[in-house]
Coordinates of C-alpha atoms and ligand atoms in Angstrom, one line a residue:
M1 CA 93.0 26.5 192.3
L2 CA 89.8 27.5 190.4
V3 CA 89.1 31.2 190.7
L4 CA 85.8 32.8 189.7
G5 CA 86.4 36.3 188.4
I6 CA 83.7 39.0 188.3
D7 CA 83.8 42.5 186.8
T8 CA 80.8 44.8 186.8
S9 CA 82.8 48.1 186.8
C10 CA 81.0 49.7 183.8
D11 CA 78.5 48.4 181.2
E12 CA 79.7 44.8 180.9
T13 CA 78.7 41.9 183.1
A14 CA 81.7 39.7 183.0
V15 CA 82.3 36.4 184.7
S16 CA 85.1 33.9 184.2
V17 CA 86.6 30.7 185.6
V18 CA 90.4 30.6 185.6
K19 CA 92.6 27.8 186.8
D20 CA 95.8 28.6 188.7
G21 CA 96.0 32.2 187.4
K22 CA 96.6 31.1 183.8
E23 CA 94.2 28.6 182.2
I24 CA 91.0 30.3 181.1
L25 CA 88.2 27.7 181.4
S26 CA 85.4 30.2 180.5
N27 CA 85.2 34.0 179.9
I28 CA 81.6 35.2 179.5
I29 CA 80.7 38.8 178.8
A30 CA 77.2 40.2 178.6
S31 CA 77.3 43.6 176.8
Q32 CA 74.6 46.1 177.5
I33 CA 73.5 47.4 174.2
I34 CA 70.8 49.6 175.8
H35 CA 73.5 52.4 176.2
S36 CA 74.3 52.7 172.5
K37 CA 71.4 54.9 171.6
Y38 CA 72.2 57.4 174.4
G39 CA 75.8 57.9 173.2
G40 CA 77.2 56.8 176.6
V41 CA 76.6 54.7 179.6
I42 CA 73.6 55.5 181.8
P43 CA 74.8 54.4 185.3
E44 CA 71.4 53.5 186.8
A45 CA 70.5 51.4 183.7
A46 CA 73.9 49.7 183.9
A47 CA 73.4 48.7 187.5
R48 CA 69.9 47.3 186.9
A49 CA 71.2 45.2 184.0
H50 CA 74.0 43.8 186.1
I51 CA 71.5 42.6 188.7
Q52 CA 69.6 40.8 185.9
N53 CA 72.7 39.4 184.3
L54 CA 74.9 38.3 187.2
L55 CA 73.2 35.0 188.1
P56 CA 72.6 33.7 184.5
I57 CA 76.1 34.8 183.4
T58 CA 77.7 33.1 186.4
E59 CA 75.7 29.9 185.6
I60 CA 76.9 30.0 182.0
A61 CA 80.5 30.6 183.1
L62 CA 80.4 27.6 185.4
K63 CA 78.7 25.4 182.7
V64 CA 81.2 26.4 180.0
A65 CA 84.1 25.7 182.4
K66 CA 82.4 22.3 183.2
V67 CA 82.7 23.0 186.9
S68 CA 80.3 23.6 189.7
L69 CA 80.3 26.2 192.5
K70 CA 81.7 23.7 195.0
D71 CA 84.9 23.5 192.8
I72 CA 85.6 27.2 193.2
G73 CA 88.3 28.0 195.7
L74 CA 88.5 31.8 195.5
I75 CA 86.4 34.6 194.1
G76 CA 88.0 37.7 192.5
V77 CA 85.8 40.8 192.1
T78 CA 86.3 44.3 190.9
N79 CA 85.6 46.9 193.7
G80 CA 86.8 50.0 191.8
P81 CA 87.3 52.3 190.1
G82 CA 84.1 52.4 188.0
L83 CA 80.5 53.3 188.3
I84 CA 79.6 53.0 192.0
G85 CA 76.1 51.4 191.5
A86 CA 77.5 48.9 188.9
L87 CA 80.5 48.0 191.1
L88 CA 78.2 47.4 194.1
C89 CA 76.2 44.8 192.2
G90 CA 79.3 42.7 191.5
L91 CA 80.8 43.2 194.9
S92 CA 77.7 42.3 196.9
F93 CA 77.1 39.3 194.7
A94 CA 80.7 38.1 195.2
K95 CA 80.6 38.7 199.0
S96 CA 77.3 36.7 199.4
L97 CA 78.6 33.9 197.2
A98 CA 81.9 33.7 199.1
F99 CA 80.1 33.8 202.5
S100 CA 77.6 31.1 201.5
L101 CA 80.3 28.8 200.0
N102 CA 82.7 29.6 202.9
I103 CA 85.6 30.5 200.6
P104 CA 87.8 33.6 200.4
F105 CA 87.3 36.5 198.0
C106 CA 89.7 39.2 196.8
A107 CA 88.5 42.7 196.0
I108 CA 90.5 43.7 192.9
N109 CA 91.4 47.1 191.5
H110 CA 90.1 47.2 187.9
L111 CA 93.3 48.8 186.6
L112 CA 95.4 46.1 188.2
G113 CA 93.1 43.6 186.5
H114 CA 93.9 45.2 183.1
I115 CA 97.7 44.9 183.9
Y116 CA 97.2 41.2 184.7
S117 CA 95.6 40.6 181.3
L118 CA 99.3 40.5 180.2
V119 CA 100.2 37.9 182.8
L120 CA 97.3 35.8 181.7
E121 CA 98.2 36.1 178.0
Y122 CA 101.9 35.6 178.1
E123 CA 103.4 32.6 179.9
N124 CA 106.8 34.1 180.5
L125 CA 106.2 37.8 180.5
P126 CA 109.6 39.6 180.3
L127 CA 109.9 42.2 183.1
P128 CA 110.4 45.0 183.7
M129 CA 107.9 46.4 181.2
I130 CA 106.4 49.8 180.3
V131 CA 102.6 49.2 180.3
L132 CA 100.1 51.6 178.7
L133 CA 96.5 51.2 179.8
I134 CA 94.1 52.8 177.3
S135 CA 90.4 52.2 177.9
G136 CA 87.1 54.0 178.0
G137 CA 87.7 55.2 181.5
H138 CA 91.5 55.3 181.9
T139 CA 94.7 56.3 180.3
E140 CA 97.6 55.4 182.4
L141 CA 101.3 54.6 182.0
Y142 CA 102.9 52.2 184.4
L143 CA 106.3 50.7 185.1
L144 CA 105.7 47.0 185.8
K145 CA 108.7 45.7 187.8
E146 CA 110.2 42.2 188.1
N147 CA 108.2 41.3 191.1
L148 CA 104.9 42.4 189.4
E149 CA 104.9 45.5 191.6
Y150 CA 103.8 48.5 189.5
Q151 CA 104.6 52.2 189.6
L152 CA 102.2 54.7 188.0
L153 CA 104.2 57.1 185.8
G154 CA 101.4 59.3 184.6
Q155 CA 97.7 59.4 183.7
T156 CA 95.2 61.5 181.9
M157 CA 94.2 64.8 183.4
D158 CA 90.9 65.0 181.6
D159 CA 89.3 62.5 179.1
A160 CA 90.5 58.9 178.8
C161 CA 91.9 57.8 175.4
G162 CA 88.9 55.6 174.6
E163 CA 86.5 58.3 175.8
A164 CA 88.1 60.7 173.2
F165 CA 87.4 58.1 170.5
D166 CA 83.8 57.8 171.8
K167 CA 83.3 61.6 171.9
V168 CA 84.7 62.1 168.4
A169 CA 82.6 59.3 167.1
K170 CA 79.5 60.9 168.7
M171 CA 80.3 64.2 166.9
L172 CA 80.3 62.2 163.7
G173 CA 76.9 60.8 164.6
K174 CA 78.1 57.2 165.4
P175 CA 76.7 55.2 168.3
Y176 CA 78.5 54.3 171.6
P177 CA 81.1 52.9 172.0
G178 CA 82.7 54.8 169.1
G179 CA 86.2 53.4 169.0
P180 CA 85.4 50.6 166.4
Y181 CA 83.6 53.1 164.2
I182 CA 86.5 55.5 164.2
E183 CA 88.9 52.7 163.3
K184 CA 86.6 51.5 160.4
L185 CA 86.2 55.1 159.0
A186 CA 89.9 55.8 159.4
K187 CA 90.8 52.9 157.1
E188 CA 89.3 54.7 154.2
G189 CA 90.5 58.2 155.1
K190 CA 93.7 60.3 154.6
R191 CA 95.7 62.3 157.0
N192 CA 95.0 65.7 155.6
I193 CA 93.8 67.6 158.7
N194 CA 96.5 68.9 161.0
F195 CA 95.1 68.3 164.5
P196 CA 97.6 69.4 167.2
I197 CA 99.4 66.6 169.1
P198 CA 98.6 67.4 172.8
I199 CA 101.5 68.2 175.2
L200 CA 102.8 65.4 177.4
K201 CA 103.5 66.8 180.9
N202 CA 105.6 64.3 183.0
Y203 CA 103.7 61.4 181.4
N204 CA 100.4 63.0 182.2
F205 CA 98.1 63.0 179.2
S206 CA 95.3 65.4 178.1
F207 CA 92.8 64.6 175.3
S208 CA 90.3 67.5 175.8
G209 CA 92.2 69.9 173.5
L210 CA 92.3 67.5 170.7
K211 CA 88.7 66.7 171.1
T212 CA 87.8 70.4 171.0
A213 CA 90.0 70.8 167.9
V214 CA 87.9 68.2 166.1
L215 CA 84.7 69.9 167.2
Y216 CA 85.9 73.2 165.8
Y217 CA 87.0 71.6 162.6
L218 CA 83.6 70.1 162.1
K219 CA 81.9 73.4 162.8
E220 CA 84.1 75.3 160.4
N221 CA 84.0 72.7 157.6
P222 CA 80.4 71.6 157.3
N223 CA 81.3 69.6 154.2
Y224 CA 84.0 67.6 156.0
D225 CA 84.8 64.0 155.0
E226 CA 84.2 61.9 158.1
R227 CA 86.8 59.3 156.9
D228 CA 89.6 61.9 156.8
V229 CA 88.5 63.4 160.2
A230 CA 88.6 59.9 161.7
H231 CA 91.9 59.0 160.1
S232 CA 93.6 62.3 161.1
F233 CA 92.3 62.2 164.6
Q234 CA 93.3 58.5 165.1
E235 CA 96.8 59.1 163.8
T236 CA 97.2 62.1 166.1
V237 CA 96.2 60.1 169.1
F238 CA 98.7 57.3 168.2
D239 CA 101.5 59.9 167.7
Y240 CA 100.8 61.1 171.2
L241 CA 100.7 57.6 172.7
L242 CA 104.0 56.7 171.0
L243 CA 105.5 59.9 172.3
A244 CA 104.8 58.7 175.8
I245 CA 106.0 55.2 175.2
N246 CA 109.3 56.4 173.5
K247 CA 110.0 58.8 176.4
A248 CA 109.4 56.2 179.1
S249 CA 111.4 53.5 177.2
E250 CA 114.3 55.9 176.9
E251 CA 114.2 57.1 180.5
F252 CA 114.0 53.7 182.1
N253 CA 115.9 51.9 179.4
I254 CA 113.2 49.3 178.9
K255 CA 112.3 47.8 175.5
N256 CA 109.4 45.6 176.6
I257 CA 106.2 47.4 175.9
G258 CA 102.7 46.2 177.0
I259 CA 99.4 47.7 175.8
V260 CA 96.1 46.8 177.6
G261 CA 92.5 48.1 177.7
G262 CA 89.8 48.5 175.1
V263 CA 91.7 50.8 172.7
A264 CA 94.5 48.2 172.4
V265 CA 92.3 46.1 170.1
N266 CA 92.7 48.8 167.4
E267 CA 94.6 47.2 164.4
R268 CA 96.1 50.5 163.2
L269 CA 97.6 51.1 166.7
K270 CA 99.2 47.6 166.5
E271 CA 100.6 48.5 163.1
R272 CA 102.0 51.8 164.4
L273 CA 103.5 49.9 167.4
Y274 CA 105.2 47.3 165.2
I275 CA 106.6 50.0 163.0
A276 CA 108.1 51.7 166.1
A277 CA 109.3 48.3 167.4
K278 CA 111.4 47.8 164.3
D279 CA 113.0 51.2 164.6
K280 CA 113.6 51.1 168.3
N281 CA 114.0 47.4 169.0
Y282 CA 110.8 47.1 171.1
Q283 CA 109.2 43.9 172.1
I284 CA 105.4 44.5 172.0
F285 CA 102.9 42.6 174.2
I286 CA 99.2 43.0 173.5
P287 CA 96.7 40.5 174.9
R288 CA 94.0 39.0 172.6
K289 CA 90.9 41.1 172.1
E290 CA 88.7 39.5 174.7
L291 CA 91.4 40.1 177.3
C292 CA 91.9 43.7 176.3
L293 CA 88.2 44.6 176.7
D294 CA 86.7 44.4 180.2
N295 CA 86.5 40.8 181.3
G296 CA 86.3 38.5 184.3
A297 CA 89.4 36.4 183.5
M298 CA 91.9 39.3 184.2
I299 CA 90.2 39.8 187.5
A300 CA 90.4 36.1 188.4
C301 CA 94.1 36.1 187.4
A302 CA 94.9 39.2 189.5
A303 CA 92.9 37.7 192.5
Y304 CA 95.0 34.5 192.2
Y305 CA 98.2 36.4 192.7
Q306 CA 96.8 38.8 195.2
Y307 CA 95.6 35.9 197.3
Q308 CA 99.1 34.3 197.3
K309 CA 100.6 37.6 198.5
E310 CA 98.2 38.9 201.0
G311 CA 95.3 36.5 201.5
G312 CA 91.6 37.3 201.0
S313 CA 89.8 40.6 201.5
D314 CA 87.7 41.5 204.5
F315 CA 83.9 41.4 204.2
N316 CA 83.7 45.1 205.0
V317 CA 85.8 46.1 202.0
E318 CA 83.9 48.8 200.0
A319 CA 83.4 49.8 196.4
F320 CA 85.0 53.0 195.2
A321 CA 84.2 55.1 192.2
N322 CA 87.6 56.8 191.6
Ligands
KG4_1 O1 88.6 48.4 178.5 P1 87.3 48.7 178.0 O2 86.4 47.5 177.4 O3 86.4 49.3 179.1 C1 86.8 50.2 180.0 O4 87.4 49.9 181.0 O5 86.6 51.4 179.7 O6 87.4 49.8 176.9 C2 86.3 50.4 176.1 C3 86.9 51.5 175.3 C4 85.8 52.3 174.6 O7 86.1 53.7 174.8 C5 85.9 52.0 173.2 O8 85.5 53.0 172.3 C6 87.3 51.7 173.0 O9 87.7 51.0 174.2 N1 87.6 50.8 171.8 C7 88.3 51.2 170.8 C8 88.3 50.2 169.8 N2 87.5 49.2 170.4 C9 87.1 49.6 171.6 N3 89.0 52.3 170.6 C10 89.7 52.4 169.4 N4 89.6 51.5 168.4 C11 89.0 50.3 168.6 N5 88.9 49.4 167.7
ZN2 ZN1 88.5 48.4 181.8

């Protein structure tokens, strides 16, 4: 079955064609660079750009996959969480397309989509698995069970992990999204600033204290070296993430560790995970970069499985922000 996957949850218009929940025929992403100069996503601008992008990006996705609309058997579309205006663009588009083609569609939770990027990447994903989702909007720790059912173990109580990267980058005068800038600066820096590792409460994360610590450091040390700030901040975040992973691995006696979401593309994080893996016998699973960042393929894959389990969604299904 060919599934068209659509994600417009934030600032990327993403459309993909995936065959049978595993073979990616196309995975097209239009990034909206308009937000970079504002230091964050402007919701109304994002929605307007989605409206302009959806049709041409879908046409490209079909063309690259060498299929036409009449070959599509199912549409998967993100209906939340995300920016409500942005979500509504993708959802209304998917509903009208499904209605006019007389095919089913599945409304997909964006977070479930990120989890399915692992299913898409690895043919025989070993389960159960501890899955950490770290993106610009979310920081969540899941227990992914044998039947692909998932249990939320904990989540952030304030900023998301990627958001903390974006905010620290902004303090250093870098454009949005700041994660890649922090990673690049950190490569040349040293860990010579003692930022406090935040407290983990029952797998619930908090990044706002660390962010504030960076802010105060910059104020108190006007001659700071941005490379050392980036390096020290990044290592502290990764200490914190590893703390949660180690705790969950021990508690549930699970050695399979999956990392998904935009921050998972960070090479230093991968290095830290592989070091921990040697020490603790972990098996680490991280999808390739284009499946870690927001994309339509993970939504198509999640829709394929959701459709087998519970059929298509109702046309009155709504978008939800949180
Ligand atoms: O999953 P994603 O594409 O979108 C959301 O669902 O949010 O994640 C985007 C986030 C941004 O906060 C961005 O700064 C962060 O991922 N990110 C990184 C890196 N590349 C992207 N964070 C740290 N290091 C990176 N190399
Ligand atoms: Zn995402």
